C-alpha cells in the first residue's frame, strides 16, 4: 500500500510514522520529500495515483472551503483522510500524537475504502474505524454532513 502525506503535514510527523510502521509493504511518502515546492495538489495527486498510490493524508482541515478542489481529490481515485477543524490548534506535538494514535485505524479505513472515498479523521483519543465520517461529494451530495 502506498500512502502520501500532503504538504500540510510536517515532514517530521511523516518521518515519525515511517519510523514506527513495522509493515514493510507500506510505503509512506511526503509531498515535501517527493515533489518540488509549490506543486499544486491535483498535479501531485494524479502523478501519485498513476504511480500506484492508494491514499493521501492531508493536514488541510478547510478542504470544504473550495469544494471544487475536493472534486479533483475524488477523481484522482486516492482514498483521502482529512483532519477535523480543530487540527491547527493541536500544533506540532498534538498533531503528531493524533496521527500516530490513529495510525493503525487509519490504515484499516484506507484498506476498507473504495477508490476516491474521503474521510474526516476524528479529534478524539479513542480510535475506531467506524468513527471516521465521510466527506460528501459536492457535485452530488452538497456539503451537508461534511
Tab-separated table of N, CA and C in Angstrom:
chain	number	residue	atom	x	y	z
A	1	UNK	N	0.852	-1.160	0.000
A	1	UNK	CA	0.000	0.000	0.000
A	1	UNK	C	0.907	1.235	0.000
A	2	UNK	N	0.552	2.219	-0.821
A	2	UNK	CA	1.304	3.466	-0.908
A	2	UNK	C	0.446	4.615	-0.375
A	3	UNK	N	1.000	5.325	0.622
A	3	UNK	CA	0.299	6.433	1.262
A	3	UNK	C	1.195	7.665	1.200
A	4	UNK	N	0.622	8.791	0.835
A	4	UNK	CA	1.372	10.040	0.752
A	4	UNK	C	0.718	11.075	1.661
A	5	UNK	N	1.539	11.743	2.474
A	5	UNK	CA	1.086	12.868	3.284
A	5	UNK	C	1.265	14.133	2.465
A	6	UNK	N	0.283	15.030	2.508
A	6	UNK	CA	0.371	16.254	1.716
A	6	UNK	C	1.265	17.296	2.389
A	7	UNK	N	1.410	18.437	1.732
A	7	UNK	CA	2.319	19.489	2.197
A	7	UNK	C	1.843	20.172	3.470
A	8	UNK	N	0.619	19.886	3.909
A	8	UNK	CA	0.099	20.478	5.136
A	8	UNK	C	0.416	19.654	6.382
A	9	UNK	N	1.145	18.554	6.195
A	9	UNK	CA	1.572	17.726	7.320
A	9	UNK	C	3.092	17.840	7.421
A	10	UNK	N	3.565	18.130	8.600
A	10	UNK	CA	5.000	18.301	8.819
A	10	UNK	C	5.778	17.054	8.398
A	11	UNK	N	6.887	17.246	7.689
A	11	UNK	CA	7.740	16.097	7.346
A	11	UNK	C	8.232	15.351	8.590
A	12	UNK	N	8.322	16.026	9.721
A	12	UNK	CA	8.736	15.362	10.964
A	12	UNK	C	7.694	14.349	11.407
A	13	UNK	N	6.424	14.669	11.231
A	13	UNK	CA	5.360	13.716	11.559
A	13	UNK	C	5.430	12.523	10.617
A	14	UNK	N	5.674	12.789	9.342
A	14	UNK	CA	5.784	11.700	8.359
A	14	UNK	C	6.942	10.785	8.730
A	15	UNK	N	8.073	11.355	9.094
A	15	UNK	CA	9.237	10.538	9.479
A	15	UNK	C	8.933	9.716	10.735
A	16	UNK	N	8.191	10.285	11.681
A	16	UNK	CA	7.837	9.547	12.895
A	16	UNK	C	6.945	8.354	12.567
A	17	UNK	N	5.949	8.570	11.719
A	17	UNK	CA	5.063	7.462	11.322
A	17	UNK	C	5.865	6.393	10.589
A	18	UNK	N	6.720	6.825	9.684
A	18	UNK	CA	7.550	5.887	8.921
A	18	UNK	C	8.441	5.070	9.858
A	19	UNK	N	9.012	5.717	10.865
A	19	UNK	CA	9.891	5.027	11.812
A	19	UNK	C	9.141	3.997	12.654
A	20	UNK	N	7.876	4.248	12.922
A	20	UNK	CA	7.084	3.347	13.758
A	20	UNK	C	6.384	2.241	12.964
A	21	UNK	N	6.219	2.427	11.660
A	21	UNK	CA	5.494	1.442	10.838
A	21	UNK	C	6.343	0.185	10.667
A	22	UNK	N	5.816	-0.943	11.112
A	22	UNK	CA	6.546	-2.203	11.047
A	22	UNK	C	6.284	-2.981	9.761
A	23	UNK	N	5.223	-2.653	9.042
A	23	UNK	CA	4.850	-3.380	7.831
A	23	UNK	C	5.649	-2.837	6.648
A	24	UNK	N	6.596	-3.611	6.176
A	24	UNK	CA	7.472	-3.151	5.085
A	24	UNK	C	6.752	-3.055	3.749
A	25	UNK	N	5.528	-3.580	3.655
A	25	UNK	CA	4.783	-3.467	2.400
A	25	UNK	C	4.083	-2.114	2.273
A	26	UNK	N	4.133	-1.312	3.325
A	26	UNK	CA	3.506	0.007	3.305
A	26	UNK	C	4.569	1.051	3.015
A	27	UNK	N	4.365	1.778	1.926
A	27	UNK	CA	5.283	2.836	1.514
A	27	UNK	C	4.683	4.176	1.928
A	28	UNK	N	5.390	4.891	2.782
A	28	UNK	CA	4.908	6.165	3.305
A	28	UNK	C	5.756	7.285	2.721
A	29	UNK	N	5.092	8.199	2.024
A	29	UNK	CA	5.802	9.309	1.401
A	29	UNK	C	5.254	10.646	1.843
A	30	UNK	N	5.932	11.686	1.397
A	30	UNK	CA	5.556	13.055	1.736
A	30	UNK	C	5.700	13.931	0.511
A	31	UNK	N	4.755	14.809	0.297
A	31	UNK	CA	4.850	15.766	-0.803
A	31	UNK	C	6.120	16.593	-0.639
A	32	UNK	N	6.470	16.936	0.602
A	32	UNK	CA	7.686	17.712	0.860
A	32	UNK	C	8.925	16.996	0.326
A	33	UNK	N	8.966	15.685	0.462
A	33	UNK	CA	10.136	14.904	0.058
A	33	UNK	C	10.127	14.526	-1.415
A	34	UNK	N	8.951	14.343	-1.968
A	34	UNK	CA	8.850	13.710	-3.283
A	34	UNK	C	8.558	14.638	-4.451
A	35	UNK	N	8.149	15.868	-4.200
A	35	UNK	CA	7.794	16.789	-5.286
A	35	UNK	C	8.397	18.160	-5.018
A	36	UNK	N	8.476	18.969	-6.060
A	36	UNK	CA	9.042	20.312	-5.885
A	36	UNK	C	8.103	21.186	-5.059
A	37	UNK	N	8.683	22.173	-4.397
A	37	UNK	CA	7.899	23.091	-3.575
A	37	UNK	C	6.862	23.798	-4.428
A	38	UNK	N	5.684	23.956	-3.866
A	38	UNK	CA	4.633	24.710	-4.540
A	38	UNK	C	3.834	23.935	-5.575
A	39	UNK	N	4.063	22.630	-5.722
A	39	UNK	CA	3.289	21.844	-6.688
A	39	UNK	C	1.819	21.862	-6.278
A	40	UNK	N	0.947	22.052	-7.249
A	40	UNK	CA	-0.493	22.072	-6.979
A	40	UNK	C	-0.960	20.678	-6.563
A	41	UNK	N	-1.910	20.640	-5.634
A	41	UNK	CA	-2.398	19.350	-5.147
A	41	UNK	C	-2.859	18.418	-6.261
A	42	UNK	N	-3.703	18.868	-7.201
A	42	UNK	CA	-4.128	17.919	-8.240
A	42	UNK	C	-2.955	17.366	-9.056
A	43	UNK	N	-1.910	18.172	-9.256
A	43	UNK	CA	-0.757	17.700	-10.041
A	43	UNK	C	-0.065	16.527	-9.354
A	44	UNK	N	0.276	16.684	-8.071
A	44	UNK	CA	0.980	15.586	-7.407
A	44	UNK	C	0.054	14.400	-7.174
A	45	UNK	N	-1.224	14.678	-6.909
A	45	UNK	CA	-2.141	13.580	-6.631
A	45	UNK	C	-2.343	12.671	-7.841
A	46	UNK	N	-2.515	13.264	-9.013
A	46	UNK	CA	-2.697	12.434	-10.210
A	46	UNK	C	-1.408	11.696	-10.559
A	47	UNK	N	-0.250	12.328	-10.365
A	47	UNK	CA	1.032	11.639	-10.584
A	47	UNK	C	1.166	10.461	-9.621
A	48	UNK	N	0.864	10.704	-8.370
A	48	UNK	CA	0.970	9.667	-7.336
A	48	UNK	C	0.008	8.516	-7.623
A	49	UNK	N	-1.205	8.850	-8.000
A	49	UNK	CA	-2.190	7.822	-8.315
A	49	UNK	C	-1.741	6.965	-9.502
A	50	UNK	N	-1.244	7.623	-10.542
A	50	UNK	CA	-0.765	6.885	-11.722
A	50	UNK	C	0.434	6.008	-11.398
A	51	UNK	N	1.211	6.374	-10.380
A	51	UNK	CA	2.376	5.597	-9.969
A	51	UNK	C	2.006	4.492	-8.974
A	52	UNK	N	0.710	4.237	-8.811
A	52	UNK	CA	0.267	3.157	-7.940
A	52	UNK	C	-0.106	3.586	-6.533
A	53	UNK	N	-0.223	4.892	-6.308
A	53	UNK	CA	-0.600	5.383	-4.989
A	53	UNK	C	-2.014	4.973	-4.617
A	54	UNK	N	-2.218	4.735	-3.347
A	54	UNK	CA	-3.521	4.290	-2.853
A	54	UNK	C	-4.270	5.351	-2.049
A	55	UNK	N	-3.528	6.130	-1.262
A	55	UNK	CA	-4.200	7.053	-0.348
A	55	UNK	C	-3.323	8.260	-0.051
A	56	UNK	N	-4.010	9.336	0.357
A	56	UNK	CA	-3.301	10.526	0.809
A	56	UNK	C	-3.899	10.966	2.128
A	57	UNK	N	-3.013	11.526	2.971
A	57	UNK	CA	-3.442	12.050	4.265
A	57	UNK	C	-3.091	13.531	4.263
A	58	UNK	N	-4.080	14.352	4.538
A	58	UNK	CA	-3.903	15.794	4.466
A	58	UNK	C	-3.886	16.428	5.852
A	59	UNK	N	-3.314	17.607	5.910
A	59	UNK	CA	-3.379	18.432	7.100
A	59	UNK	C	-4.250	19.654	6.853
A	60	UNK	N	-4.992	19.662	5.735
A	60	UNK	CA	-5.842	20.793	5.371
A	60	UNK	C	-7.250	20.571	5.907
A	61	UNK	N	-7.524	21.136	7.065
A	61	UNK	CA	-8.834	20.953	7.684
A	61	UNK	C	-9.924	21.749	6.963
A	62	UNK	N	-9.549	22.690	6.101
A	62	UNK	CA	-10.511	23.555	5.408
A	62	UNK	C	-10.828	23.088	3.987
A	63	UNK	N	-10.714	21.819	3.697
A	63	UNK	CA	-10.919	21.326	2.332
A	63	UNK	C	-12.263	21.763	1.760
A	64	UNK	N	-13.262	21.898	2.590
A	64	UNK	CA	-14.587	22.214	2.066
A	64	UNK	C	-14.793	23.697	1.794
A	65	UNK	N	-13.764	24.520	2.032
A	65	UNK	CA	-13.861	25.940	1.678
A	65	UNK	C	-13.891	26.115	0.159
A	66	UNK	N	-13.264	25.196	-0.551
A	66	UNK	CA	-13.248	25.220	-2.015
A	66	UNK	C	-13.653	23.831	-2.504
A	67	UNK	N	-14.951	23.560	-2.578
A	67	UNK	CA	-15.407	22.215	-2.924
A	67	UNK	C	-14.915	21.746	-4.293
A	68	UNK	N	-14.607	22.683	-5.184
A	68	UNK	CA	-14.101	22.266	-6.496
A	68	UNK	C	-12.766	21.537	-6.362
A	69	UNK	N	-11.976	21.876	-5.328
A	69	UNK	CA	-10.727	21.163	-5.101
A	69	UNK	C	-10.994	19.727	-4.659
A	70	UNK	N	-12.036	19.545	-3.865
A	70	UNK	CA	-12.379	18.204	-3.401
A	70	UNK	C	-12.702	17.297	-4.582
A	71	UNK	N	-13.298	17.842	-5.615
A	71	UNK	CA	-13.632	17.045	-6.799
A	71	UNK	C	-12.368	16.446	-7.421
A	72	UNK	N	-11.298	17.232	-7.493
A	72	UNK	CA	-10.038	16.711	-8.041
A	72	UNK	C	-9.516	15.564	-7.187
A	73	UNK	N	-9.657	15.676	-5.862
A	73	UNK	CA	-9.198	14.603	-4.992
A	73	UNK	C	-9.996	13.331	-5.247
A	74	UNK	N	-11.284	13.469	-5.419
A	74	UNK	CA	-12.145	12.320	-5.687
A	74	UNK	C	-11.747	11.675	-7.008
A	75	UNK	N	-11.576	12.491	-8.029
A	75	UNK	CA	-11.284	11.969	-9.368
A	75	UNK	C	-9.897	11.345	-9.478
A	76	UNK	N	-8.992	11.673	-8.572
A	76	UNK	CA	-7.666	11.045	-8.595
A	76	UNK	C	-7.768	9.564	-8.253
A	77	UNK	N	-8.837	9.179	-7.570
A	77	UNK	CA	-9.003	7.788	-7.164
A	77	UNK	C	-8.329	7.457	-5.848
A	78	UNK	N	-7.618	8.408	-5.274
A	78	UNK	CA	-6.969	8.154	-3.988
A	78	UNK	C	-8.000	8.201	-2.863
A	79	UNK	N	-7.860	7.313	-1.907
A	79	UNK	CA	-8.626	7.431	-0.675
A	79	UNK	C	-7.989	8.591	0.076
A	80	UNK	N	-8.795	9.498	0.603
A	80	UNK	CA	-8.211	10.644	1.285
A	80	UNK	C	-8.728	10.770	2.711
A	81	UNK	N	-7.806	11.149	3.588
A	81	UNK	CA	-8.089	11.345	5.010
A	81	UNK	C	-7.816	12.811	5.315
A	82	UNK	N	-8.799	13.489	5.919
A	82	UNK	CA	-8.717	14.923	6.197
A	82	UNK	C	-8.903	15.162	7.682
A	83	UNK	N	-8.162	16.084	8.272
A	83	UNK	CA	-8.331	16.351	9.697
A	83	UNK	C	-9.589	17.160	9.978
A	84	UNK	N	-10.026	17.097	11.211
A	84	UNK	CA	-11.161	17.894	11.668
A	84	UNK	C	-10.738	19.344	11.854
A	85	UNK	N	-11.707	20.259	11.939
A	85	UNK	CA	-11.379	21.682	12.056
A	85	UNK	C	-10.466	22.063	13.220
A	86	UNK	N	-10.399	21.301	14.282
A	86	UNK	CA	-9.532	21.639	15.407
A	86	UNK	C	-8.059	21.321	15.204
A	87	UNK	N	-7.705	20.745	14.063
A	87	UNK	CA	-6.335	20.319	13.764
A	87	UNK	C	-5.278	21.400	14.002
A	88	UNK	N	-5.440	22.629	13.486
A	88	UNK	CA	-4.389	23.629	13.687
A	88	UNK	C	-4.125	23.947	15.161
A	89	UNK	N	-5.142	23.850	15.999
A	89	UNK	CA	-4.982	24.158	17.424
A	89	UNK	C	-4.097	23.142	18.149
A	90	UNK	N	-3.941	21.957	17.581
A	90	UNK	CA	-3.131	20.925	18.225
A	90	UNK	C	-1.633	21.236	18.171
A	91	UNK	N	-1.228	22.014	17.189
A	91	UNK	CA	0.185	22.345	16.987
A	91	UNK	C	0.999	21.066	16.736
A	92	UNK	N	2.299	21.166	16.752
A	92	UNK	CA	3.191	20.069	16.345
A	92	UNK	C	2.996	18.771	17.116
A	93	UNK	N	3.167	18.817	18.426
A	93	UNK	CA	3.136	17.583	19.206
A	93	UNK	C	1.741	16.974	19.250
A	94	UNK	N	0.729	17.798	19.318
A	94	UNK	CA	-0.641	17.291	19.312
A	94	UNK	C	-0.994	16.641	17.984
A	95	UNK	N	-0.586	17.269	16.888
A	95	UNK	CA	-0.829	16.686	15.559
A	95	UNK	C	-0.106	15.349	15.427
A	96	UNK	N	1.155	15.313	15.845
A	96	UNK	CA	1.918	14.062	15.772
A	96	UNK	C	1.256	12.979	16.616
A	97	UNK	N	0.839	13.337	17.830
A	97	UNK	CA	0.204	12.362	18.719
A	97	UNK	C	-1.081	11.812	18.111
A	98	UNK	N	-1.898	12.697	17.532
A	98	UNK	CA	-3.160	12.246	16.946
A	98	UNK	C	-2.922	11.324	15.751
A	99	UNK	N	-2.030	11.702	14.860
A	99	UNK	CA	-1.737	10.873	13.679
A	99	UNK	C	-1.209	9.505	14.107
A	100	UNK	N	-0.301	9.490	15.051
A	100	UNK	CA	0.276	8.216	15.497
A	100	UNK	C	-0.761	7.386	16.249
A	101	UNK	N	-1.556	8.005	17.102
A	101	UNK	CA	-2.586	7.270	17.854
A	101	UNK	C	-3.588	6.600	16.909
A	102	UNK	N	-3.916	7.286	15.820
A	102	UNK	CA	-4.920	6.787	14.879
A	102	UNK	C	-4.310	5.983	13.732
A	103	UNK	N	-3.013	5.802	13.686
A	103	UNK	CA	-2.361	5.217	12.514
A	103	UNK	C	-2.916	3.836	12.139
A	104	UNK	N	-3.013	2.920	13.069
A	104	UNK	CA	-3.498	1.564	12.767
A	104	UNK	C	-4.923	1.624	12.209
A	105	UNK	N	-5.768	2.425	12.830
A	105	UNK	CA	-7.153	2.560	12.382
A	105	UNK	C	-7.231	3.272	11.037
A	106	UNK	N	-6.363	4.235	10.811
A	106	UNK	CA	-6.327	4.926	9.510
A	106	UNK	C	-5.986	3.936	8.400
A	107	UNK	N	-5.024	3.064	8.636
A	107	UNK	CA	-4.691	2.041	7.632
A	107	UNK	C	-5.892	1.133	7.366
A	108	UNK	N	-6.613	0.753	8.420
A	108	UNK	CA	-7.803	-0.083	8.243
A	108	UNK	C	-8.858	0.647	7.414
A	109	UNK	N	-9.052	1.932	7.701
A	109	UNK	CA	-10.045	2.723	6.959
A	109	UNK	C	-9.664	2.784	5.485
A	110	UNK	N	-8.395	2.966	5.195
A	110	UNK	CA	-7.929	3.007	3.804
A	110	UNK	C	-8.168	1.659	3.123
A	111	UNK	N	-7.817	0.582	3.799
A	111	UNK	CA	-7.961	-0.756	3.212
A	111	UNK	C	-9.412	-1.138	2.937
A	112	UNK	N	-10.344	-0.604	3.714
A	112	UNK	CA	-11.750	-0.967	3.546
A	112	UNK	C	-12.526	0.057	2.712
A	113	UNK	N	-11.826	1.015	2.126
A	113	UNK	CA	-12.476	2.070	1.342
A	113	UNK	C	-12.442	1.755	-0.143
A	114	UNK	N	-13.309	2.441	-0.860
A	114	UNK	CA	-13.334	2.389	-2.317
A	114	UNK	C	-12.468	3.521	-2.851
A	115	UNK	N	-12.002	3.384	-4.079
A	115	UNK	CA	-11.215	4.451	-4.701
A	115	UNK	C	-11.993	5.771	-4.655
A	116	UNK	N	-11.307	6.838	-4.260
A	116	UNK	CA	-11.922	8.154	-4.215
A	116	UNK	C	-12.707	8.468	-2.956
A	117	UNK	N	-12.833	7.504	-2.026
A	117	UNK	CA	-13.532	7.794	-0.769
A	117	UNK	C	-12.771	8.858	0.010
A	118	UNK	N	-13.529	9.659	0.757
A	118	UNK	CA	-12.965	10.738	1.547
A	118	UNK	C	-13.449	10.602	2.980
A	119	UNK	N	-12.532	10.772	3.938
A	119	UNK	CA	-12.876	10.574	5.338
A	119	UNK	C	-12.314	11.687	6.200
A	120	UNK	N	-13.053	12.023	7.235
A	120	UNK	CA	-12.626	13.017	8.214
A	120	UNK	C	-12.065	12.273	9.427
A	121	UNK	N	-10.813	12.578	9.783
A	121	UNK	CA	-10.180	11.985	10.956
A	121	UNK	C	-10.771	12.619	12.210
A	122	UNK	N	-11.326	11.813	13.116
A	122	UNK	CA	-11.937	12.370	14.327
A	122	UNK	C	-10.895	13.019	15.238
A	123	UNK	N	-11.359	13.942	16.041
A	123	UNK	CA	-10.494	14.617	17.007
A	123	UNK	C	-10.764	14.056	18.397
A	124	UNK	N	-10.536	12.767	18.558
A	124	UNK	CA	-10.641	12.187	19.887
A	124	UNK	C	-9.552	11.144	20.060
A	125	UNK	N	-9.390	10.656	21.251
A	125	UNK	CA	-8.242	9.834	21.580
A	125	UNK	C	-8.517	8.336	21.458
A	126	UNK	N	-9.758	7.943	21.251
A	126	UNK	CA	-10.100	6.523	21.186
A	126	UNK	C	-10.412	6.133	19.744
A	127	UNK	N	-9.455	5.511	19.054
A	127	UNK	CA	-9.656	5.163	17.654
A	127	UNK	C	-10.735	4.103	17.445
A	128	UNK	N	-11.337	4.170	16.275
A	128	UNK	CA	-12.297	3.179	15.821
A	128	UNK	C	-12.620	3.469	14.370
A	129	UNK	N	-12.533	2.465	13.528
A	129	UNK	CA	-12.740	2.687	12.097
A	129	UNK	C	-14.125	3.260	11.825
A	130	UNK	N	-15.091	2.936	12.669
A	130	UNK	CA	-16.454	3.436	12.487
A	130	UNK	C	-16.584	4.915	12.854
A	131	UNK	N	-15.578	5.483	13.479
A	131	UNK	CA	-15.635	6.883	13.900
A	131	UNK	C	-15.257	7.865	12.788
A	132	UNK	N	-14.644	7.375	11.717
A	132	UNK	CA	-14.358	8.245	10.580
A	132	UNK	C	-15.684	8.654	9.956
A	133	UNK	N	-15.833	9.920	9.616
A	133	UNK	CA	-17.061	10.357	8.953
A	133	UNK	C	-16.752	10.649	7.492
A	134	UNK	N	-17.653	10.262	6.589
A	134	UNK	CA	-17.391	10.517	5.164
A	134	UNK	C	-17.524	11.993	4.833
A	135	UNK	N	-16.741	12.431	3.881
A	135	UNK	CA	-16.860	13.782	3.339
A	135	UNK	C	-17.620	13.639	2.031
A	136	UNK	N	-18.684	14.387	1.891
A	136	UNK	CA	-19.583	14.262	0.746
A	136	UNK	C	-18.962	14.817	-0.538
A	137	UNK	N	-19.404	14.293	-1.650
A	137	UNK	CA	-19.023	14.796	-2.968
A	137	UNK	C	-19.910	16.002	-3.271
A	138	UNK	N	-19.335	17.197	-3.384
A	138	UNK	CA	-20.162	18.405	-3.550
A	138	UNK	C	-20.966	18.424	-4.854
A	139	UNK	N	-20.591	17.625	-5.819
A	139	UNK	CA	-21.349	17.574	-7.074
A	139	UNK	C	-22.687	16.884	-6.904
A	140	UNK	N	-22.749	15.961	-5.956
A	140	UNK	CA	-23.955	15.140	-5.812
A	140	UNK	C	-24.614	15.262	-4.453
A	141	UNK	N	-23.831	15.458	-3.418
A	141	UNK	CA	-24.350	15.400	-2.068
A	141	UNK	C	-24.408	16.742	-1.363
A	142	UNK	N	-23.960	17.794	-1.996
A	142	UNK	CA	-23.856	19.067	-1.304
A	142	UNK	C	-22.793	18.961	-0.232
A	143	UNK	N	-22.831	19.834	0.724
A	143	UNK	CA	-21.813	19.807	1.784
A	143	UNK	C	-22.397	19.380	3.122
A	144	UNK	N	-23.642	18.960	3.142
A	144	UNK	CA	-24.262	18.527	4.391
A	144	UNK	C	-23.536	17.315	4.946
A	145	UNK	N	-23.295	17.316	6.214
A	145	UNK	CA	-22.647	16.172	6.861
A	145	UNK	C	-21.157	16.114	6.627
A	146	UNK	N	-20.593	17.119	5.983
A	146	UNK	CA	-19.174	17.093	5.690
A	146	UNK	C	-18.425	17.684	6.845
